[in-house]
Short mmCIF file of C-alpha atoms in Angstrom, two decimals:
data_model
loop_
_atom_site.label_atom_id
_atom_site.label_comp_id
_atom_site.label_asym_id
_atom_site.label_seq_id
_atom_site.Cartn_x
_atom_site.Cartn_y
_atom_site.Cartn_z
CA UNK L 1384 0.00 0.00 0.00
CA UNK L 1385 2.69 2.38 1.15
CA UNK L 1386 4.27 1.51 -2.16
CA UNK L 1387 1.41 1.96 -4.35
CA UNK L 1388 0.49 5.30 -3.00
CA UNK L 1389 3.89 7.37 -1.68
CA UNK L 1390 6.35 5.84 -4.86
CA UNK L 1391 5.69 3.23 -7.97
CA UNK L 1392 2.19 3.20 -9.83
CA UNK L 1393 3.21 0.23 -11.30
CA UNK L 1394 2.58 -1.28 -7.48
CA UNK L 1395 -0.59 1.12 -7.63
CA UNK L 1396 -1.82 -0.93 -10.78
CA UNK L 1397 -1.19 -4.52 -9.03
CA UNK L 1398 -2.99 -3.44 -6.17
CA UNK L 1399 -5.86 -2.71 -8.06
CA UNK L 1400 -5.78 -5.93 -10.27
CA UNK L 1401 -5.83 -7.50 -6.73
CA UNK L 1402 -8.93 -5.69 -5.67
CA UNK L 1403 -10.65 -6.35 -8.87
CA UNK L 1404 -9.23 -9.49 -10.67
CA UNK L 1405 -8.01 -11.83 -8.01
CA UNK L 1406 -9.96 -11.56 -4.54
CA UNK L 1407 -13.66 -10.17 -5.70
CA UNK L 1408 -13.75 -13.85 -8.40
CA UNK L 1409 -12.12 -15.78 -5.64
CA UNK L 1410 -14.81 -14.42 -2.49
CA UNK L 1411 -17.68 -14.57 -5.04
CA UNK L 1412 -16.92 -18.64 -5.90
CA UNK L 1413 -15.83 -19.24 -2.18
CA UNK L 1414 -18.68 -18.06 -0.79
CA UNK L 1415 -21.41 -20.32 -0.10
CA UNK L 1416 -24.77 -19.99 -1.10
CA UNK L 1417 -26.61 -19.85 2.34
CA UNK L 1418 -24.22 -17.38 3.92
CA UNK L 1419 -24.97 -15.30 0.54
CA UNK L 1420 -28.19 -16.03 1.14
CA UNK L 1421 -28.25 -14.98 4.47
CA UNK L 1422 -26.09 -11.64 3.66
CA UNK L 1423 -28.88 -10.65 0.88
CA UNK L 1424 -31.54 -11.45 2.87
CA UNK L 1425 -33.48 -8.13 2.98
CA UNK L 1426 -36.01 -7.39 0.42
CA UNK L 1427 -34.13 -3.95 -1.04
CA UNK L 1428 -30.71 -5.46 -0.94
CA UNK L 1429 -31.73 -8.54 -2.76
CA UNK L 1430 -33.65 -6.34 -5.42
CA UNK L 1431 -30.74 -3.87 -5.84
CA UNK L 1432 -28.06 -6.81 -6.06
CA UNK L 1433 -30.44 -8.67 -8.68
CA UNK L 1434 -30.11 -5.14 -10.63
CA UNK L 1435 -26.38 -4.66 -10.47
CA UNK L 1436 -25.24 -7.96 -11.25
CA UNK L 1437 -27.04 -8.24 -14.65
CA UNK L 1438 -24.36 -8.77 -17.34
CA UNK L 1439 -24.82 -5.53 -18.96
CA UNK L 1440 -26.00 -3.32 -15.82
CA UNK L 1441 -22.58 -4.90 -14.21
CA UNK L 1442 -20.18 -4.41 -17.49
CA UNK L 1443 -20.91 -0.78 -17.35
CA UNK L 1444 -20.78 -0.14 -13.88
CA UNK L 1445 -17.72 -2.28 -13.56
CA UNK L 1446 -15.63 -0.53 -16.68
CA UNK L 1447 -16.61 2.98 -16.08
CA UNK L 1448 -15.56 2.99 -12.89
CA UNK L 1449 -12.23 1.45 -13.99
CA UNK L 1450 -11.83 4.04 -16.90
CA UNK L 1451 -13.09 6.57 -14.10
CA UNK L 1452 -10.24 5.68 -11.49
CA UNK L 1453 -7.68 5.72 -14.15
CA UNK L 1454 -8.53 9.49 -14.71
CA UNK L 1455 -5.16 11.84 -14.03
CA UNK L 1456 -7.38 14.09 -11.27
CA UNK L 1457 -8.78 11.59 -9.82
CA UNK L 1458 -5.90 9.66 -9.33
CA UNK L 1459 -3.70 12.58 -7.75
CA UNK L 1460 -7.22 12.99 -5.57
CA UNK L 1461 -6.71 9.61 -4.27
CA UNK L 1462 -3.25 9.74 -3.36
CA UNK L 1463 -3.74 13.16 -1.36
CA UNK L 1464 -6.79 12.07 0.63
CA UNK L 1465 -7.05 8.30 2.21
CA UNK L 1466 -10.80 9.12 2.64
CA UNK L 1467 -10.96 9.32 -1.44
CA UNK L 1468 -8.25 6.38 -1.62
CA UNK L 1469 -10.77 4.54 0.41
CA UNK L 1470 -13.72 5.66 -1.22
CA UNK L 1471 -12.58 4.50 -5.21
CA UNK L 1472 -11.48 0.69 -3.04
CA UNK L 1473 -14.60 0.42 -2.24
CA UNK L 1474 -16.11 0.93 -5.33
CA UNK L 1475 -13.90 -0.83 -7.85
CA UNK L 1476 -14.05 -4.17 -5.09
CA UNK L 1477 -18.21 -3.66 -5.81
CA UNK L 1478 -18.03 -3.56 -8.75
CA UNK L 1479 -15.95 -6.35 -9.44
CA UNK L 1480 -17.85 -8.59 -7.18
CA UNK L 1481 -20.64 -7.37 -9.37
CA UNK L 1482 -18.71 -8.00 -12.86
CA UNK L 1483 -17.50 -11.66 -11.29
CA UNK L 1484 -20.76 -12.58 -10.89
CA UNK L 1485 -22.50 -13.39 -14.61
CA UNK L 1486 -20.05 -15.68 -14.51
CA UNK L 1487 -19.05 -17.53 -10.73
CA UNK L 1488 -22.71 -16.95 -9.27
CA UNK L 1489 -23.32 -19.81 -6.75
CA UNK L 1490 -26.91 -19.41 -6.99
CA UNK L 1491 -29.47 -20.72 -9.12
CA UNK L 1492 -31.83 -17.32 -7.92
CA UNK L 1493 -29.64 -15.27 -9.51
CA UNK L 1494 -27.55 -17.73 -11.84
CA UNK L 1495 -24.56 -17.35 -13.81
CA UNK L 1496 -24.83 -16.93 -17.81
CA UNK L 1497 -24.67 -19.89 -20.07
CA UNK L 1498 -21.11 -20.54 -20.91
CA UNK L 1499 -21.27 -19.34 -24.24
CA UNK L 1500 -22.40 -16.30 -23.34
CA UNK L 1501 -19.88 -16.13 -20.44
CA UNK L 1502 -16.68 -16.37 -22.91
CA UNK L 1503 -18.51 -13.48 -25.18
CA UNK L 1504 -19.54 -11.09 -21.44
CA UNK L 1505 -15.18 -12.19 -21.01
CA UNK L 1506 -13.90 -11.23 -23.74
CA UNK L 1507 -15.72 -7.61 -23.76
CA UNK L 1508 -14.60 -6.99 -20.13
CA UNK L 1509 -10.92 -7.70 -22.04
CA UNK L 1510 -11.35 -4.90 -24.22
CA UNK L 1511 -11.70 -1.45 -21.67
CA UNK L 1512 -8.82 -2.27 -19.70
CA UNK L 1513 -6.90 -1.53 -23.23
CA UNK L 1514 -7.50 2.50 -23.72
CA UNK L 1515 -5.96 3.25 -20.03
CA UNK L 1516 -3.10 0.45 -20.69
CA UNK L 1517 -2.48 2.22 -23.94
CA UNK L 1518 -2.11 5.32 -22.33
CA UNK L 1519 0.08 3.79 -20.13
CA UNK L 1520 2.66 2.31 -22.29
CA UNK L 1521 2.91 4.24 -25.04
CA UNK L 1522 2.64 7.44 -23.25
CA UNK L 1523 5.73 10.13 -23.67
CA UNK L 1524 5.23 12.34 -20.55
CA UNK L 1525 4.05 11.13 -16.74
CA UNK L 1526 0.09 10.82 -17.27
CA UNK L 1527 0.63 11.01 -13.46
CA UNK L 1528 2.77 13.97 -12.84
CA UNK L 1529 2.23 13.49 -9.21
CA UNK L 1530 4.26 10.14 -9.35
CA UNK L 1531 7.01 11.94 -10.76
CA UNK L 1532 7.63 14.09 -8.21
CA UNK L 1533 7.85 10.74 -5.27
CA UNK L 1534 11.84 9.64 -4.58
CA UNK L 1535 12.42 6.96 -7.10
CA UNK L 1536 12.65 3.20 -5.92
CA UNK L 1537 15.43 0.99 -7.26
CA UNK L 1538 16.19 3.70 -9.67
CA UNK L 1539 12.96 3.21 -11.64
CA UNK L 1540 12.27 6.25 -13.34
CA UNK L 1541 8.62 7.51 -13.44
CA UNK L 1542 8.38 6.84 -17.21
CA UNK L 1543 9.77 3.21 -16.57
CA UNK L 1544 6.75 3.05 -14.12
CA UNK L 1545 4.39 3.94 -15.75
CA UNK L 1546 4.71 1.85 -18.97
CA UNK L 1547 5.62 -1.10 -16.26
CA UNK L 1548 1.81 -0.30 -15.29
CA UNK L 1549 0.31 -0.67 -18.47
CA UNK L 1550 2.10 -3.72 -19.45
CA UNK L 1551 0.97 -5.18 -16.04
CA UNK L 1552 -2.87 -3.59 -16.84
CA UNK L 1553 -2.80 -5.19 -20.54
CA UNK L 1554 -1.44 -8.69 -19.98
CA UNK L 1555 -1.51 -9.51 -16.39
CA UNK L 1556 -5.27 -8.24 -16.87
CA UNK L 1557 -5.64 -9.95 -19.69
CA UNK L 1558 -4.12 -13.23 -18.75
CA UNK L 1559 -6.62 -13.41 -15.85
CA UNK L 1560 -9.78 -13.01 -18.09
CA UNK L 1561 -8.32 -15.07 -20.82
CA UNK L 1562 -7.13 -17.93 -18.71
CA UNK L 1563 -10.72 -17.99 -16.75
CA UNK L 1564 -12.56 -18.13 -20.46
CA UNK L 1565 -10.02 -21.33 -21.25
CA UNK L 1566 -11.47 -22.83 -18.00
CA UNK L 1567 -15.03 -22.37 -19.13
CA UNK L 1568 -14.47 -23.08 -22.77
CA UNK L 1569 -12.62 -26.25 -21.94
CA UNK L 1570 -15.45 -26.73 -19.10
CA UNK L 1571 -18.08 -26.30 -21.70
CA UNK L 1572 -16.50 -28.58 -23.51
CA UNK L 1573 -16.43 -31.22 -21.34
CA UNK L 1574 -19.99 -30.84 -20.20
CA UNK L 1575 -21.50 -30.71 -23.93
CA UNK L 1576 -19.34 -34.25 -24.84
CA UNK L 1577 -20.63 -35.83 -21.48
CA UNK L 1578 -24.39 -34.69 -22.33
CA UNK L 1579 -23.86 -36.59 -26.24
CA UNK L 1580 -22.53 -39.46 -24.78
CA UNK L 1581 -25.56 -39.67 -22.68
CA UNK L 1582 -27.98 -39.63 -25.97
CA UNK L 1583 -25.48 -41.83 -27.44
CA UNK L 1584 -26.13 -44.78 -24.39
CA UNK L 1585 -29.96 -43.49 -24.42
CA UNK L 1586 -30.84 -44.29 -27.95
CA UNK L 1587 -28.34 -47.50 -27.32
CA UNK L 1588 -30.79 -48.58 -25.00
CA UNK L 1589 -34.30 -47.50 -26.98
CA UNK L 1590 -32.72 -49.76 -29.80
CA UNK L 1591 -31.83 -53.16 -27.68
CA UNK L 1592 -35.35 -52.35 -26.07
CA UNK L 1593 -36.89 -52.10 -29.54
CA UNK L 1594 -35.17 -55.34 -30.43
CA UNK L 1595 -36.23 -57.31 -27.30
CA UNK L 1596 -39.80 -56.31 -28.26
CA UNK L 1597 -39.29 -57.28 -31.66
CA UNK L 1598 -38.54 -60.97 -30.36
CA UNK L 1599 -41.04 -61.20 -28.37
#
């Protein structure tokens, strides 16, 4: 933390995967269903969470705020004030939980998208991430300028630090989202061969039944 905030955005931008792409997908499929049934409970929380977490209500929410937090003021706002730092945690970890869950929802009340529609709701949440990462790396002056002015770590330079930041926002980002759409293709897979082999053995069995009727 002390790292992200007083010296290397590049730390800044793992933190943030971290709070979006690695604990919000791991709490949302560890979770189990009566203690999320328990937590949503009330009548307006269970209505607003049914509203958030729809795949497109959730998408938007999800990679404006992202595209939001990236924003130059807003990111020298969060590093001044810990009340604002805290504020934009809180939101990108809702969000996220609310993006995650289309796809790792433990409940059938509020289920997760078929898989195809999964690796397509994936594959667009791949796609934001890209404008601030471009920024990022291919950017020629600090888009922070408030990171160039912290003491330098290890000698990284704040131009070194920042395109370090959008190489980790591009591909560790995208390696997360890619290798979870492998898992359900490749899960998707596996389920649609195990439901043909099961019509294979059912009309297997309507044919040695037919048979046994024919002899008879």
């Amino acid at each position: 933390h002390d790292l992200a905030e007083r010296a290397l955005f590049s730390v800044h931008m793992v933190q943030h995967m971290l709070f979006t792409l690695v604990a919000p997908p791991l709490l949302v499929a560890g979770t189990p269903p009566w203690m999320l049934r328990a937590i949503l409970r009330p009548r307006a929380l269970w209505a607003a969470w049914a509203f958030l977490t729809r795949p497109l209500v959730a998408m938007v929410a999800y990679n404006g705020l992202l595209l939001f937090t990236h924003w130059p003021t807003v990111v020298e706002a969060s590093v001044r004030s810990e009340l604002v730092h805290l504020g934009i945690h809180v939101l990108l970890f809702g969000s996220a939980l609310a993006m995650w869950w289309p796809v790792l929802s433990p409940l059938p009340e509020l289920p997760a998208l078929p898989a195809p529609a999964q690796l397509m709701y994936l594959f667009v949440q791949s796609i934001a991430p890209t404008v601030p990462a471009s920024f990022l790396t291919f950017g020629r002056t600090p888009l922070y300028p408030i990171y160039a002015t912290f003491p330098r770590v290890a000698g990284i330079s704040a131009m070194t630090d920042q395109t370090i930041a959008g190489l980790t926002m591009k591909l560790g980002g995208g390696a997360i989202l890619w290798a979870v759409m492998t898992a359900v293709f490749f899960r998707w897979f596996r389920e649609e061969r195990e439901e043909g082999w099961d019509a294979l053995r059912w009309h297997r069995v309507e044919r040695e039944v037919a048979r046994e009727l024919r002899r008879r």
